[in-house]
Coordinates of C-alpha atoms and ligand atoms in Angstrom, one line a residue:
X1 CA 42.6 24.8 -21.6
X2 CA 45.6 25.2 -23.9
X3 CA 44.5 27.9 -26.2
X4 CA 45.4 30.9 -24.1
X5 CA 48.0 29.3 -21.8
X6 CA 51.0 31.1 -23.3
X7 CA 49.2 34.4 -23.2
X8 CA 48.0 33.8 -19.6
X9 CA 51.5 32.7 -18.5
X10 CA 53.0 35.7 -20.1
X11 CA 50.6 37.9 -18.1
X12 CA 51.1 35.9 -15.0
X13 CA 54.9 36.0 -15.2
X14 CA 54.9 39.7 -15.9
X15 CA 52.7 40.2 -12.9
X16 CA 54.9 38.0 -10.8
X17 CA 51.9 35.9 -10.0
X18 CA 53.6 32.6 -10.3
X19 CA 56.5 31.5 -8.3
X20 CA 57.8 28.0 -8.7
X21 CA 59.2 26.9 -5.4
X22 CA 60.3 23.6 -6.8
X23 CA 60.3 22.6 -3.2
X24 CA 59.3 19.1 -2.2
X25 CA 57.5 20.1 1.0
X26 CA 54.3 22.0 1.4
X27 CA 55.4 25.1 3.3
X28 CA 54.4 25.1 6.9
X29 CA 53.6 21.4 7.0
X30 CA 54.0 20.4 10.6
X31 CA 54.6 16.8 11.6
X32 CA 51.1 16.7 13.0
X33 CA 49.7 17.9 9.6
X34 CA 51.8 15.3 7.7
X35 CA 50.5 12.5 9.9
X36 CA 46.9 13.6 9.6
X37 CA 47.1 14.0 5.8
X38 CA 48.9 10.7 5.4
X39 CA 46.1 9.0 7.4
X40 CA 43.4 10.8 5.5
X41 CA 44.7 9.5 2.1
X42 CA 46.1 6.2 3.3
X43 CA 44.3 3.1 2.0
X44 CA 45.9 0.2 3.8
X45 CA 46.8 -2.9 1.8
X46 CA 43.6 -5.0 1.5
X47 CA 41.4 -1.9 1.9
X48 CA 39.7 -0.1 -0.9
X49 CA 39.1 3.5 -2.0
X50 CA 35.8 5.1 -1.4
X51 CA 35.5 6.8 -4.8
X52 CA 36.4 6.4 -8.4
X53 CA 38.1 9.3 -10.1
X54 CA 37.6 9.2 -13.8
X55 CA 40.1 11.5 -15.4
X56 CA 40.0 12.5 -19.0
X57 CA 43.3 11.6 -20.6
X58 CA 43.5 14.5 -23.0
X59 CA 45.5 13.8 -26.1
X60 CA 46.5 10.4 -24.8
X61 CA 43.0 9.6 -26.1
X62 CA 42.3 7.5 -22.9
X63 CA 40.5 7.7 -19.6
X64 CA 42.4 7.1 -16.4
X65 CA 40.8 5.6 -13.3
X66 CA 42.2 6.4 -9.9
X67 CA 40.9 5.9 -6.4
X68 CA 40.1 8.5 -3.8
X69 CA 41.5 9.1 -1.3
X70 CA 44.6 7.2 -2.2
X71 CA 44.9 8.9 -5.6
X72 CA 46.5 5.7 -6.9
X73 CA 46.1 5.0 -10.6
X74 CA 44.1 1.8 -10.8
X75 CA 43.4 1.3 -14.5
X76 CA 43.5 2.9 -17.9
X77 CA 40.4 2.7 -20.1
X78 CA 41.5 3.0 -23.7
X79 CA 39.0 5.0 -25.8
X80 CA 40.4 6.7 -28.8
X81 CA 43.9 5.3 -29.0
X82 CA 45.2 1.7 -29.2
X83 CA 46.3 0.3 -25.9
X84 CA 48.2 -3.0 -26.2
X85 CA 47.9 -3.7 -22.4
X86 CA 44.2 -4.6 -22.9
X87 CA 44.5 -5.5 -26.6
X88 CA 42.4 -2.4 -27.5
X89 CA 42.7 -1.4 -31.1
X90 CA 44.0 -4.8 -32.2
X91 CA 40.8 -6.8 -32.4
X92 CA 38.3 -6.2 -35.2
X93 CA 35.6 -4.7 -33.0
X94 CA 37.7 -2.0 -31.4
X95 CA 39.5 -1.3 -34.6
X96 CA 36.2 -0.7 -36.3
X97 CA 35.1 1.6 -33.4
X98 CA 38.3 3.7 -33.7
X99 CA 37.8 4.0 -37.5
X100 CA 40.6 5.7 -39.3
X101 CA 42.0 7.5 -36.3
X102 CA 44.7 6.5 -33.9
X103 CA 44.2 9.2 -31.4
X104 CA 41.7 11.5 -29.8
X105 CA 41.7 14.4 -27.4
X106 CA 39.5 13.7 -24.4
X107 CA 38.4 16.7 -22.4
X108 CA 35.2 16.2 -20.5
X109 CA 33.9 12.9 -19.1
X110 CA 30.3 12.9 -18.1
X111 CA 28.6 10.2 -16.0
X112 CA 25.1 9.3 -17.0
X113 CA 22.4 10.7 -14.7
X114 CA 18.8 9.9 -13.8
X115 CA 16.9 12.7 -12.1
X116 CA 20.1 14.7 -11.9
X117 CA 21.9 11.9 -9.9
X118 CA 24.7 9.6 -11.1
X119 CA 23.0 6.3 -12.1
X120 CA 26.3 4.3 -12.5
X121 CA 25.6 3.2 -16.0
X122 CA 27.8 5.0 -18.5
X123 CA 30.6 7.4 -18.8
X124 CA 30.7 9.6 -21.9
X125 CA 33.8 11.3 -23.2
X126 CA 34.4 13.7 -26.0
X127 CA 37.1 13.8 -28.6
X128 CA 38.0 17.4 -29.4
X129 CA 40.2 16.4 -32.3
X130 CA 38.0 14.3 -34.4
X131 CA 34.5 15.4 -33.4
X132 CA 33.5 12.2 -31.7
X133 CA 31.9 11.1 -28.5
X134 CA 32.5 7.7 -26.8
X135 CA 30.5 5.7 -24.4
X136 CA 32.2 3.6 -21.7
X137 CA 29.9 1.1 -20.0
X138 CA 30.5 1.0 -16.3
X139 CA 29.4 -2.6 -16.2
X140 CA 32.8 -3.6 -17.6
X141 CA 34.7 -0.2 -17.7
X142 CA 35.2 -0.6 -21.5
X143 CA 34.5 1.5 -24.5
X144 CA 31.4 0.2 -26.3
X145 CA 30.6 3.0 -28.8
X146 CA 32.4 5.8 -30.6
X147 CA 30.0 8.1 -32.4
X148 CA 31.4 10.3 -35.1
X149 CA 32.9 12.3 -36.6
X150 CA 29.7 14.2 -36.0
X151 CA 28.5 15.8 -39.2
X152 CA 28.5 19.6 -39.7
X153 CA 30.7 20.1 -36.7
X154 CA 34.4 20.7 -36.2
X155 CA 36.4 20.5 -33.0
X156 CA 34.2 18.9 -30.4
X157 CA 35.2 20.8 -27.2
X158 CA 32.0 22.0 -25.7
X159 CA 31.1 18.4 -25.1
X160 CA 29.8 16.1 -23.6
X161 CA 27.2 17.3 -21.2
X162 CA 24.3 15.1 -20.1
X163 CA 20.8 16.3 -19.6
X164 CA 19.0 15.5 -16.3
X165 CA 17.9 12.0 -17.3
X166 CA 20.6 11.5 -20.0
X167 CA 18.0 12.1 -22.7
X168 CA 20.7 13.8 -24.7
X169 CA 24.3 14.5 -24.8
X170 CA 24.8 18.1 -25.8
X171 CA 27.9 19.1 -27.7
X172 CA 29.2 22.1 -29.6
X173 CA 31.9 22.9 -32.1
X174 CA 35.0 24.6 -31.0
X175 CA 36.1 25.5 -34.5
X176 CA 33.9 26.9 -37.2
X177 CA 34.3 25.8 -40.7
X178 CA 32.5 26.2 -44.0
X179 CA 29.4 23.9 -43.9
X180 CA 28.5 21.4 -45.0
X181 CA 32.0 19.9 -44.4
X182 CA 34.0 19.4 -47.5
X183 CA 33.0 22.8 -48.8
X184 CA 36.0 25.1 -49.3
X185 CA 36.0 28.9 -48.5
X186 CA 38.7 31.3 -47.8
X187 CA 39.3 31.9 -44.1
X188 CA 39.4 35.6 -44.9
X189 CA 35.6 35.2 -45.6
X190 CA 35.3 33.7 -42.1
X191 CA 32.4 35.9 -40.9
X192 CA 30.3 35.1 -44.0
X193 CA 31.3 31.6 -44.9
X194 CA 32.0 29.8 -41.7
X195 CA 29.6 28.4 -39.0
X196 CA 29.5 26.7 -35.7
X197 CA 27.1 24.1 -34.5
X198 CA 25.4 22.9 -31.4
X199 CA 24.4 19.2 -31.6
X200 CA 22.1 17.0 -29.6
X201 CA 23.0 13.4 -29.4
X202 CA 20.1 11.1 -28.4
X203 CA 21.0 8.4 -25.9
X204 CA 18.9 5.2 -26.0
X205 CA 17.7 4.8 -22.4
X206 CA 18.1 1.1 -22.4
X207 CA 21.4 0.5 -24.3
X208 CA 23.1 3.9 -24.1
X209 CA 23.5 3.8 -27.9
X210 CA 24.0 7.4 -29.1
X211 CA 22.9 8.9 -32.4
X212 CA 22.9 12.4 -33.8
X213 CA 19.4 13.7 -33.2
X214 CA 19.5 17.3 -34.4
X215 CA 21.7 20.4 -34.7
X216 CA 21.4 24.2 -34.2
X217 CA 23.3 26.4 -36.6
X218 CA 25.3 29.2 -34.9
X219 CA 27.5 32.1 -36.0
X220 CA 31.2 31.3 -36.3
X221 CA 32.1 31.7 -32.6
X222 CA 34.4 29.2 -30.9
X223 CA 32.2 27.3 -28.5
X224 CA 34.1 26.5 -25.4
X225 CA 32.5 24.8 -22.3
X226 CA 28.9 23.9 -21.4
X227 CA 26.7 23.0 -18.6
X228 CA 23.1 21.7 -18.5
X229 CA 20.3 23.0 -16.4
X230 CA 18.2 21.4 -13.7
X231 CA 15.5 22.4 -11.3
X232 CA 14.4 26.0 -12.3
X233 CA 16.8 25.8 -15.3
X234 CA 15.5 22.3 -16.4
X235 CA 15.4 21.9 -20.2
X236 CA 18.2 24.5 -20.8
X237 CA 21.9 24.3 -21.5
X238 CA 24.6 26.9 -21.5
X239 CA 27.8 27.3 -23.5
X240 CA 30.6 29.8 -23.3
X241 CA 32.5 31.0 -26.3
X242 CA 35.5 32.9 -27.4
X243 CA 36.2 34.7 -30.6
X244 CA 32.9 36.5 -30.9
X245 CA 35.2 38.9 -32.8
X246 CA 35.0 36.3 -35.5
X247 CA 38.7 36.6 -36.2
X248 CA 40.3 34.1 -38.5
X249 CA 44.0 34.7 -37.7
X250 CA 46.2 35.5 -34.7
X251 CA 43.4 34.6 -32.4
X252 CA 45.5 35.2 -29.3
X253 CA 45.2 38.9 -30.0
X254 CA 42.3 39.2 -32.4
X255 CA 39.8 37.1 -30.4
X256 CA 40.5 39.0 -27.1
X257 CA 39.3 42.4 -28.3
X258 CA 35.9 42.5 -26.8
X259 CA 35.2 42.8 -23.1
X260 CA 32.5 40.3 -23.4
X261 CA 31.9 37.1 -25.4
X262 CA 28.5 35.4 -25.8
X263 CA 27.2 32.6 -23.7
X264 CA 24.7 30.5 -25.7
X265 CA 21.5 29.9 -23.7
X266 CA 19.9 27.0 -25.4
X267 CA 16.4 25.7 -24.8
X268 CA 17.1 22.1 -25.8
X269 CA 13.5 21.0 -25.1
X270 CA 12.1 23.6 -27.4
X271 CA 14.7 22.6 -30.0
X272 CA 13.6 19.0 -29.8
X273 CA 10.0 20.1 -30.1
X274 CA 10.8 22.2 -33.2
X275 CA 12.5 19.2 -34.8
X276 CA 9.4 17.0 -34.0
X277 CA 7.3 19.7 -35.8
X278 CA 9.5 19.3 -38.9
X279 CA 11.3 22.6 -38.6
X280 CA 14.7 21.2 -39.3
X281 CA 16.4 21.4 -42.6
X282 CA 18.6 18.5 -43.8
X283 CA 22.3 19.0 -43.8
X284 CA 24.5 16.0 -44.4
X285 CA 21.6 13.8 -43.1
X286 CA 21.0 15.7 -39.9
X287 CA 18.0 18.0 -39.3
X288 CA 19.4 21.4 -38.6
X289 CA 17.5 24.3 -37.0
X290 CA 18.3 27.8 -38.2
X291 CA 17.7 30.1 -35.2
X292 CA 16.9 33.0 -37.5
X293 CA 13.9 31.1 -38.7
X294 CA 13.1 29.1 -35.6
X295 CA 12.9 31.6 -32.7
X296 CA 12.9 30.5 -29.1
X297 CA 15.6 27.9 -29.2
X298 CA 18.8 30.0 -28.6
X299 CA 19.7 33.3 -27.0
X300 CA 23.0 35.1 -26.3
X301 CA 24.2 36.5 -23.1
X302 CA 27.3 38.7 -23.0
X303 CA 29.8 37.4 -20.4
X304 CA 33.3 38.9 -19.6
X305 CA 36.1 38.4 -20.3
X306 CA 37.1 35.5 -22.5
X307 CA 34.9 33.2 -20.5
X308 CA 36.0 29.6 -20.2
X309 CA 34.0 27.4 -17.8
X310 CA 30.3 27.6 -17.1
X311 CA 28.9 25.5 -14.3
X312 CA 25.4 25.1 -13.0
X313 CA 25.1 24.7 -9.2
X314 CA 23.3 21.7 -7.7
X315 CA 20.1 23.6 -7.2
X316 CA 20.0 24.7 -10.9
X317 CA 19.5 28.3 -9.7
X318 CA 23.0 29.7 -10.4
X319 CA 25.3 29.7 -13.3
X320 CA 28.9 30.5 -12.7
X321 CA 31.1 31.7 -15.5
X322 CA 34.9 31.9 -15.3
X323 CA 36.3 34.9 -17.2
X324 CA 39.9 33.9 -18.0
X325 CA 41.0 37.5 -18.5
X326 CA 39.1 39.1 -15.6
X327 CA 39.7 38.7 -11.9
X328 CA 36.2 37.5 -11.1
X329 CA 33.6 34.9 -11.8
X330 CA 30.2 36.0 -13.0
X331 CA 27.1 34.6 -11.2
X332 CA 23.9 34.5 -13.2
X333 CA 20.5 33.8 -11.8
X334 CA 18.7 31.3 -14.0
X335 CA 15.4 32.6 -12.6
X336 CA 16.2 36.1 -13.8
X337 CA 17.6 34.7 -17.0
X338 CA 14.3 32.9 -17.9
X339 CA 12.3 35.9 -16.8
X340 CA 14.4 38.1 -19.1
X341 CA 13.7 35.7 -21.9
X342 CA 10.0 35.6 -21.4
X343 CA 9.8 39.4 -20.9
X344 CA 12.1 40.0 -23.9
X345 CA 14.6 42.0 -21.9
X346 CA 16.9 42.1 -24.8
X347 CA 19.7 44.4 -26.2
X348 CA 19.0 43.8 -29.8
X349 CA 20.1 40.6 -31.6
X350 CA 22.9 39.0 -33.4
X351 CA 21.9 37.4 -36.7
X352 CA 18.4 37.0 -35.4
X353 CA 19.5 35.6 -32.1
X354 CA 18.2 37.8 -29.2
X355 CA 20.9 39.2 -26.9
X356 CA 19.8 39.1 -23.2
X357 CA 20.5 42.2 -21.2
X358 CA 23.5 41.5 -18.9
X359 CA 22.4 43.7 -16.1
X360 CA 19.0 42.0 -15.9
X361 CA 20.3 38.6 -15.1
X362 CA 23.6 38.9 -13.3
X363 CA 23.6 38.4 -9.6
X364 CA 27.1 39.6 -9.1
X365 CA 30.8 39.3 -9.9
X366 CA 32.9 37.6 -7.3
X367 CA 36.5 38.7 -6.9
X368 CA 38.0 35.2 -6.8
X369 CA 41.4 36.1 -8.2
X370 CA 43.3 35.9 -11.5
X371 CA 42.5 33.5 -14.3
X372 CA 39.3 31.8 -13.1
X373 CA 38.5 28.8 -15.3
X374 CA 36.1 26.3 -13.8
X375 CA 33.8 26.2 -10.8
X376 CA 32.5 23.2 -8.7
X377 CA 30.0 23.0 -5.9
X378 CA 29.7 21.0 -2.7
X379 CA 26.0 21.2 -2.3
X380 CA 26.3 23.1 1.0
X381 CA 26.2 26.5 -0.6
X382 CA 29.9 26.8 -1.5
X383 CA 31.6 27.2 -4.8
X384 CA 35.2 26.3 -5.7
X385 CA 36.9 28.0 -8.6
X386 CA 40.2 27.0 -10.2
X387 CA 42.5 29.9 -10.8
X388 CA 44.9 29.3 -13.7
X389 CA 47.0 32.4 -13.2
X390 CA 47.0 32.6 -9.4
X391 CA 47.5 28.9 -9.1
X392 CA 45.0 28.3 -6.4
X393 CA 41.5 27.2 -5.6
X394 CA 39.2 29.9 -4.3
X395 CA 36.3 28.9 -2.1
X396 CA 33.4 31.3 -2.1
X397 CA 29.8 31.5 -1.1
X398 CA 26.9 31.2 -3.6
X399 CA 24.0 33.6 -3.3
X400 CA 21.9 34.6 -1.5
X401 CA 24.3 37.3 -0.3
X402 CA 23.7 39.8 2.5
X403 CA 23.7 43.5 1.9
X404 CA 27.0 43.7 3.5
X405 CA 28.4 41.0 1.2
X406 CA 27.0 42.7 -1.8
X407 CA 28.6 46.0 -0.7
X408 CA 32.0 44.3 -0.3
X409 CA 32.1 41.2 -2.4
X410 CA 35.5 40.3 -1.0
X411 CA 33.5 39.0 2.0
X412 CA 32.0 36.4 -0.3
X413 CA 35.4 34.9 -0.7
X414 CA 36.0 32.4 2.1
X415 CA 39.3 30.7 1.5
X416 CA 42.2 30.1 -0.9
X417 CA 44.3 27.0 -1.3
X418 CA 47.5 27.3 -3.3
X419 CA 47.9 24.6 -6.0
X420 CA 51.0 23.5 -7.9
X421 CA 50.7 24.8 -10.5
X422 CA 48.3 26.6 -12.9
X423 CA 45.1 24.7 -12.2
X424 CA 42.9 23.9 -15.2
X425 CA 39.8 22.0 -14.2
X426 CA 38.9 21.0 -10.7
X427 CA 36.3 18.5 -9.7
X428 CA 34.3 18.2 -6.5
X429 CA 32.7 14.8 -6.0
X430 CA 29.2 14.9 -7.6
X431 CA 29.3 18.6 -8.3
X432 CA 27.2 18.4 -11.4
X433 CA 24.4 16.4 -9.7
X434 CA 21.6 17.7 -7.6
X435 CA 23.2 16.1 -4.5
X436 CA 27.0 16.3 -4.5
X437 CA 28.9 13.9 -2.3
X438 CA 31.1 16.9 -1.4
X439 CA 34.1 16.0 0.9
X440 CA 36.8 15.9 -1.8
X441 CA 38.0 18.2 -4.5
X442 CA 40.8 17.3 -7.0
X443 CA 42.7 20.1 -8.6
X444 CA 44.1 19.2 -12.0
X445 CA 47.1 21.3 -12.6
X446 CA 48.7 22.0 -15.9
X447 CA 52.2 22.3 -14.6
X448 CA 53.9 20.0 -12.2
X449 CA 57.1 21.9 -12.6
X450 CA 59.5 19.7 -10.7
X451 CA 57.2 18.6 -7.8
X452 CA 58.3 15.0 -8.6
X453 CA 61.6 13.2 -9.2
X454 CA 63.3 14.3 -12.4
X455 CA 62.0 12.3 -15.3
X456 CA 63.5 14.4 -18.0
X457 CA 61.8 17.1 -20.1
X458 CA 58.4 15.3 -20.5
X459 CA 56.7 16.3 -17.3
X460 CA 53.5 14.7 -16.1
X461 CA 50.5 16.6 -14.9
X462 CA 49.9 17.0 -11.2
X463 CA 46.6 16.4 -9.4
X464 CA 46.1 17.5 -5.8
X465 CA 43.5 16.1 -3.4
X466 CA 41.9 18.7 -1.2
X467 CA 39.7 17.9 1.7
X468 CA 36.8 20.4 1.5
X469 CA 34.7 19.1 4.4
X470 CA 35.8 21.8 6.8
X471 CA 35.6 25.6 6.7
X472 CA 39.1 25.8 5.4
X473 CA 40.4 23.7 2.5
X474 CA 43.1 21.3 3.4
X475 CA 45.5 19.8 0.9
X476 CA 46.0 16.1 1.6
X477 CA 48.1 14.6 -1.1
X478 CA 49.2 14.9 -4.7
X479 CA 49.6 12.5 -7.6
X480 CA 50.8 12.5 -11.2
X481 CA 49.2 11.4 -14.5
X482 CA 50.3 11.2 -18.1
X483 CA 49.1 14.1 -20.2
X484 CA 46.6 15.3 -19.8
X485 CA 43.6 15.4 -17.6
X486 CA 41.2 18.2 -18.3
X487 CA 38.0 17.4 -16.4
X488 CA 37.1 14.4 -14.3
X489 CA 34.2 12.8 -12.6
X490 CA 34.0 11.3 -9.1
X491 CA 31.7 8.4 -8.5
X492 CA 31.1 6.6 -5.2
X493 CA 32.3 3.0 -5.5
X494 CA 29.1 1.7 -3.9
X495 CA 27.1 3.4 -6.7
X496 CA 28.2 1.0 -9.4
X497 CA 28.5 -2.8 -9.6
X498 CA 30.9 -3.8 -12.4
X499 CA 31.1 -7.4 -13.5
X500 CA 34.4 -9.3 -13.0
X501 CA 33.9 -12.1 -15.6
X502 CA 31.7 -12.3 -18.7
X503 CA 29.3 -15.1 -18.0
X504 CA 29.5 -17.8 -20.7
X505 CA 25.7 -17.6 -21.3
X506 CA 26.2 -13.9 -22.4
X507 CA 28.8 -14.6 -25.0
X508 CA 26.9 -14.3 -28.3
X509 CA 29.9 -14.4 -30.6
X510 CA 29.1 -17.1 -33.2
X511 CA 32.8 -18.0 -33.3
X512 CA 33.1 -18.6 -29.6
X513 CA 34.4 -22.0 -28.6
X514 CA 34.0 -23.6 -25.2
X515 CA 35.5 -27.0 -25.6
X516 CA 38.2 -28.5 -27.6
X517 CA 35.8 -30.3 -30.0
X518 CA 34.5 -26.9 -31.2
X519 CA 37.9 -25.6 -32.1
X520 CA 39.8 -25.9 -35.3
X521 CA 41.0 -24.3 -38.5
X522 CA 39.0 -24.2 -41.7
X523 CA 39.8 -23.0 -45.2
X524 CA 37.3 -21.4 -47.5
X525 CA 38.9 -20.3 -50.8
X526 CA 41.8 -18.1 -49.6
X527 CA 40.3 -17.4 -46.2
X528 CA 41.6 -19.4 -43.2
X529 CA 39.4 -19.3 -40.2
X530 CA 40.8 -20.4 -36.8
X531 CA 38.6 -20.9 -33.7
X532 CA 41.0 -21.0 -30.8
X533 CA 40.3 -21.7 -27.2
X534 CA 42.5 -20.3 -24.4
X535 CA 42.7 -21.8 -21.0
X536 CA 45.4 -22.0 -18.4
X537 CA 48.0 -22.7 -19.9
X538 CA 47.4 -23.6 -23.5
X539 CA 45.7 -22.9 -26.8
X540 CA 43.5 -25.4 -28.7
X541 CA 44.7 -25.6 -31.4
X542 CA 48.2 -24.5 -30.9
X543 CA 49.1 -24.8 -34.6
X544 CA 47.5 -22.9 -37.5
X545 CA 48.5 -23.6 -41.0
X546 CA 48.1 -21.2 -43.9
X547 CA 49.9 -19.8 -46.9
X548 CA 51.1 -16.5 -48.3
X549 CA 48.2 -14.6 -49.8
X550 CA 45.6 -16.0 -47.4
X551 CA 43.4 -13.9 -45.2
X552 CA 43.8 -15.3 -41.7
X553 CA 40.9 -14.8 -39.3
X554 CA 41.5 -15.9 -35.8
X555 CA 38.9 -15.9 -33.0
X556 CA 40.2 -16.6 -29.5
X557 CA 37.9 -17.4 -26.6
X558 CA 39.1 -17.2 -23.1
X559 CA 36.9 -19.9 -21.5
X560 CA 37.9 -19.0 -17.9
X561 CA 35.1 -18.0 -15.6
X562 CA 37.5 -16.9 -12.8
X563 CA 38.2 -13.3 -11.9
X564 CA 41.5 -11.9 -13.2
X565 CA 42.3 -15.0 -15.4
X566 CA 43.1 -13.1 -18.5
X567 CA 44.9 -14.5 -21.6
X568 CA 46.6 -12.8 -24.4
X569 CA 47.4 -13.8 -28.0
X570 CA 50.5 -12.1 -29.3
X571 CA 51.6 -13.0 -32.8
X572 CA 55.2 -12.5 -33.6
X573 CA 56.0 -9.9 -36.3
X574 CA 52.4 -9.3 -37.3
X575 CA 51.4 -6.4 -35.0
X576 CA 48.8 -8.5 -33.3
X577 CA 48.0 -8.6 -29.6
X578 CA 44.6 -9.7 -28.4
X579 CA 43.8 -9.8 -24.8
X580 CA 40.7 -11.7 -23.7
X581 CA 39.0 -11.3 -20.3
X582 CA 37.3 -14.3 -18.8
X583 CA 34.4 -15.4 -21.0
X584 CA 35.4 -13.1 -23.8
X585 CA 35.9 -13.8 -27.5
X586 CA 38.0 -11.5 -29.7
X587 CA 38.9 -11.7 -33.4
X588 CA 41.6 -10.4 -35.6
X589 CA 42.0 -10.5 -39.4
X590 CA 45.3 -10.2 -41.2
X591 CA 46.5 -10.7 -44.8
X592 CA 49.5 -13.1 -44.7
X593 CA 52.3 -11.6 -46.8
X594 CA 55.4 -13.5 -45.7
X595 CA 56.3 -17.1 -45.4
X596 CA 57.8 -18.5 -42.2
X597 CA 56.9 -20.0 -38.9
X598 CA 55.6 -17.4 -36.5
X599 CA 55.1 -18.2 -32.9
X600 CA 52.1 -16.9 -31.0
X601 CA 52.0 -16.7 -27.2
X602 CA 50.0 -15.6 -24.2
X603 CA 50.9 -12.0 -23.4
X604 CA 49.1 -11.7 -20.1
X605 CA 50.8 -13.6 -17.2
X606 CA 48.2 -16.1 -16.2
X607 CA 49.8 -19.1 -14.4
X608 CA 53.0 -20.8 -13.4
X609 CA 53.1 -22.2 -17.0
X610 CA 52.1 -19.0 -18.7
X611 CA 55.4 -19.0 -20.5
X612 CA 54.5 -22.4 -22.0
X613 CA 51.2 -21.0 -23.4
X614 CA 52.3 -20.7 -27.0
X615 CA 51.9 -22.1 -30.5
X616 CA 52.8 -21.7 -34.2
X617 CA 51.4 -20.1 -37.2
X618 CA 52.9 -21.9 -40.2
X619 CA 52.8 -19.9 -43.4
X620 CA 53.9 -21.7 -46.5
X621 CA 54.6 -20.1 -49.8
X622 CA 51.6 -20.3 -52.1
X623 CA 51.9 -23.4 -54.2
X624 CA 54.0 -25.3 -51.6
X625 CA 52.6 -28.7 -50.7
X626 CA 49.8 -28.3 -48.1
X627 CA 50.6 -29.9 -44.7
X628 CA 49.5 -33.5 -44.3
X629 CA 46.7 -33.4 -41.6
X630 CA 48.7 -31.4 -39.3
X631 CA 47.3 -31.2 -35.8
X632 CA 45.1 -28.2 -35.8
X633 CA 46.1 -27.7 -39.4
X634 CA 44.1 -27.1 -42.5
X635 CA 43.1 -30.7 -42.9
X636 CA 41.1 -30.6 -39.8
X637 CA 37.4 -29.9 -39.8
Ligands
K7E701 CU1 39.4 24.0 -19.3 CU2 39.1 21.5 -22.5 CU3 37.5 21.9 -20.1 CU4 41.3 22.0 -20.5 S1 39.3 22.6 -20.9 S2 41.4 22.7 -18.5
CUA702 CU1 47.5 -17.3 -20.6 CU2 49.4 -16.2 -19.9

C-alpha cells in the first residue's frame, strides 16, 4: 500500500489520529508483562523457532525469512535482485532467470496448498514492477523460476493467489495500458484505449513450473488485491479495484470520486472451461476471454470506499473487504453472492459484465476504525483487520451475528491493539488455509518512526508480534526489516523438510567435477572452459590461463557433502562472485577485456585455511606467447 499513503496520512494527521510517541517503552508495560512477553518470544540458544515467517521484501526484490516467536531474521532469499551473499545474479542460471531486470517489487507471497492446506512445497511471489511471478522451492529455499513479464498485463499487484490445490496462480494487472503491449495510445483516451487483465498461470502439479494459461480482458480499472475461494466459494476468486472512475491523471483525487469501486468476482473454473471449449482469442500468444462475448466468467460487485484488501475466511463463507476511505470493513456472504449470480440479482452491467446488487449479498459493515486494509482469520470465528490510519489491529467477530449485534455492530468489535505505526498488511498464521494455526499475528507497519536506535534518515519497517490466543490481543515483541514487507506467510517448521546438502547423485550438471582428474582448462577457438573443483581449502585447478578477447567459462563444483560447507569464487575486478552450496555446480561466463593476473578466492568463510583458498586467472595479451604447460593452464587436457 503506497498509492494512497500521503492522502491517508494527510487525513489522519488532520484528524489527529496518529500520534508518534517515539517512546521506547510500550505504555503501561509492567515488569510482570515484560517478563512474560520476553519469555513468550525467547528462543534460547540451541532451541529453534516454531514457525517460519516469509516476508515479502517489497522493492528490495527479495524474500526475508524470520522465525516466530523470536522474530529474528534467519535468511534472505534473493528473487528479483542480485544478492552477492549467496552469489545470486552472478551465475548464468540466476542471471538468465532475472533476465534484463535488476529489481522487482515483491508484494504477496503465497504458499502452495493442497486441499486448502499448506503443502510445504513452494512459495510464489509476485513482482509488481515487471509483471512477473517467481517460484521458490521450499526444498532448498531458493528461487527456481521467474515467469514473465506476463504478456498483455502491466503492474502485477493483484498477485499471486493460489487456488485450493495450486491448480492456478491468479494474478491481475494494477495498471491498465493499451493492449497488446507496445501499442501506443494517448492516456487521454484511457477509457476507450486502455485495458486491464486477469491472468491464470497454470502450475505443474509435479514440478511447480508455471506457465500462462489464459487471460480475461477487463475494463481499465486498477486491480488491487485478491483472494481465492474455498468450500462454498470453491472455484471462484475475488479482486478489489480502485479507479473505476477510469481517470488517467491525478488519481489521488480523480480515482476517489465514487463511493464504491468494483470487486471482480471471477469464476476461474468456468473460465478454464471456456478456454477448453476454444472461446479464447489469441493476443500475444495467450488465449484471452472477452467477458462481453463469454458470459458467466466475471461479475462486478460494488464495494466501498476505495477497497484495498479482500480476504476469504477459512470456511470460504465470508469475504471481508477493507475500504481504505471508510471506517468499516464490508462482509459479503459467498452463499448469497452465488445465489445472486444464479438468480441474476443484478443492477445492470458495465461493458457487458453484470453488476451484482450490493444489498443482496452484503452481510454487514463492521465499524472497525479508520483505514482498514487487510483482514486475517484465526479459524476460531475471529477476524483481525489492519488499520492504516488508526494504527492498530482490530479484532472482531465473523458472522453469524445475533440480532443484538446486528442492531449495534459496535458489539461485533472485540478488541483493539495499537501498532507502531500505520499497519499495512498483517498475517495470522495459516489464515488463508481451511485450518489456520492461529496463535500468532504479525503486524507489518509502514512506519517505524523512531522505535529503534537512530540509523539516519533511511528508516526500516517495523513488524510486531501479537499473541492472539487469548480473548484480548497481546503484543509480545517487535522487529525491523529492510524495506519493505507487504504481505507474509507463516508456515509451521514441522510442515516442511528442506535439504541441507545437494546429494552428489542429484547433480546433473554436465560440467560438474568430483575429483581432481576431471578438472582442467580447455580451449576451443576463443572459448576457454574451466572445470574447477572446490573443497576445503583449495581449488583444482588454481590457475586458469587465457588471453584478451577470449570468452571465459568457469564451472565450479563444491564437492562437499557436509552441512554448511559453502565455498565461494570471487574474481578480482570482474564483477564475479559465485557461491556454491555443498554438492552444487555453478557457472559464469565473461568476455576477457584486459590483460593482467587476477586473483580469485573463496568468498565464504569455510575453514581455518579459508584465506588460503585462492588462485590466479592469467590473462595475456592476444598474440603473446602461450604459457608452456602451466599447471591447470591451457596446455592441459
Ligand atoms: Cu496492502 Cu501491495 Cu498488499 Cu502493500 S499491498 S500493504
Ligand atoms: Cu572455501 Cu572459504
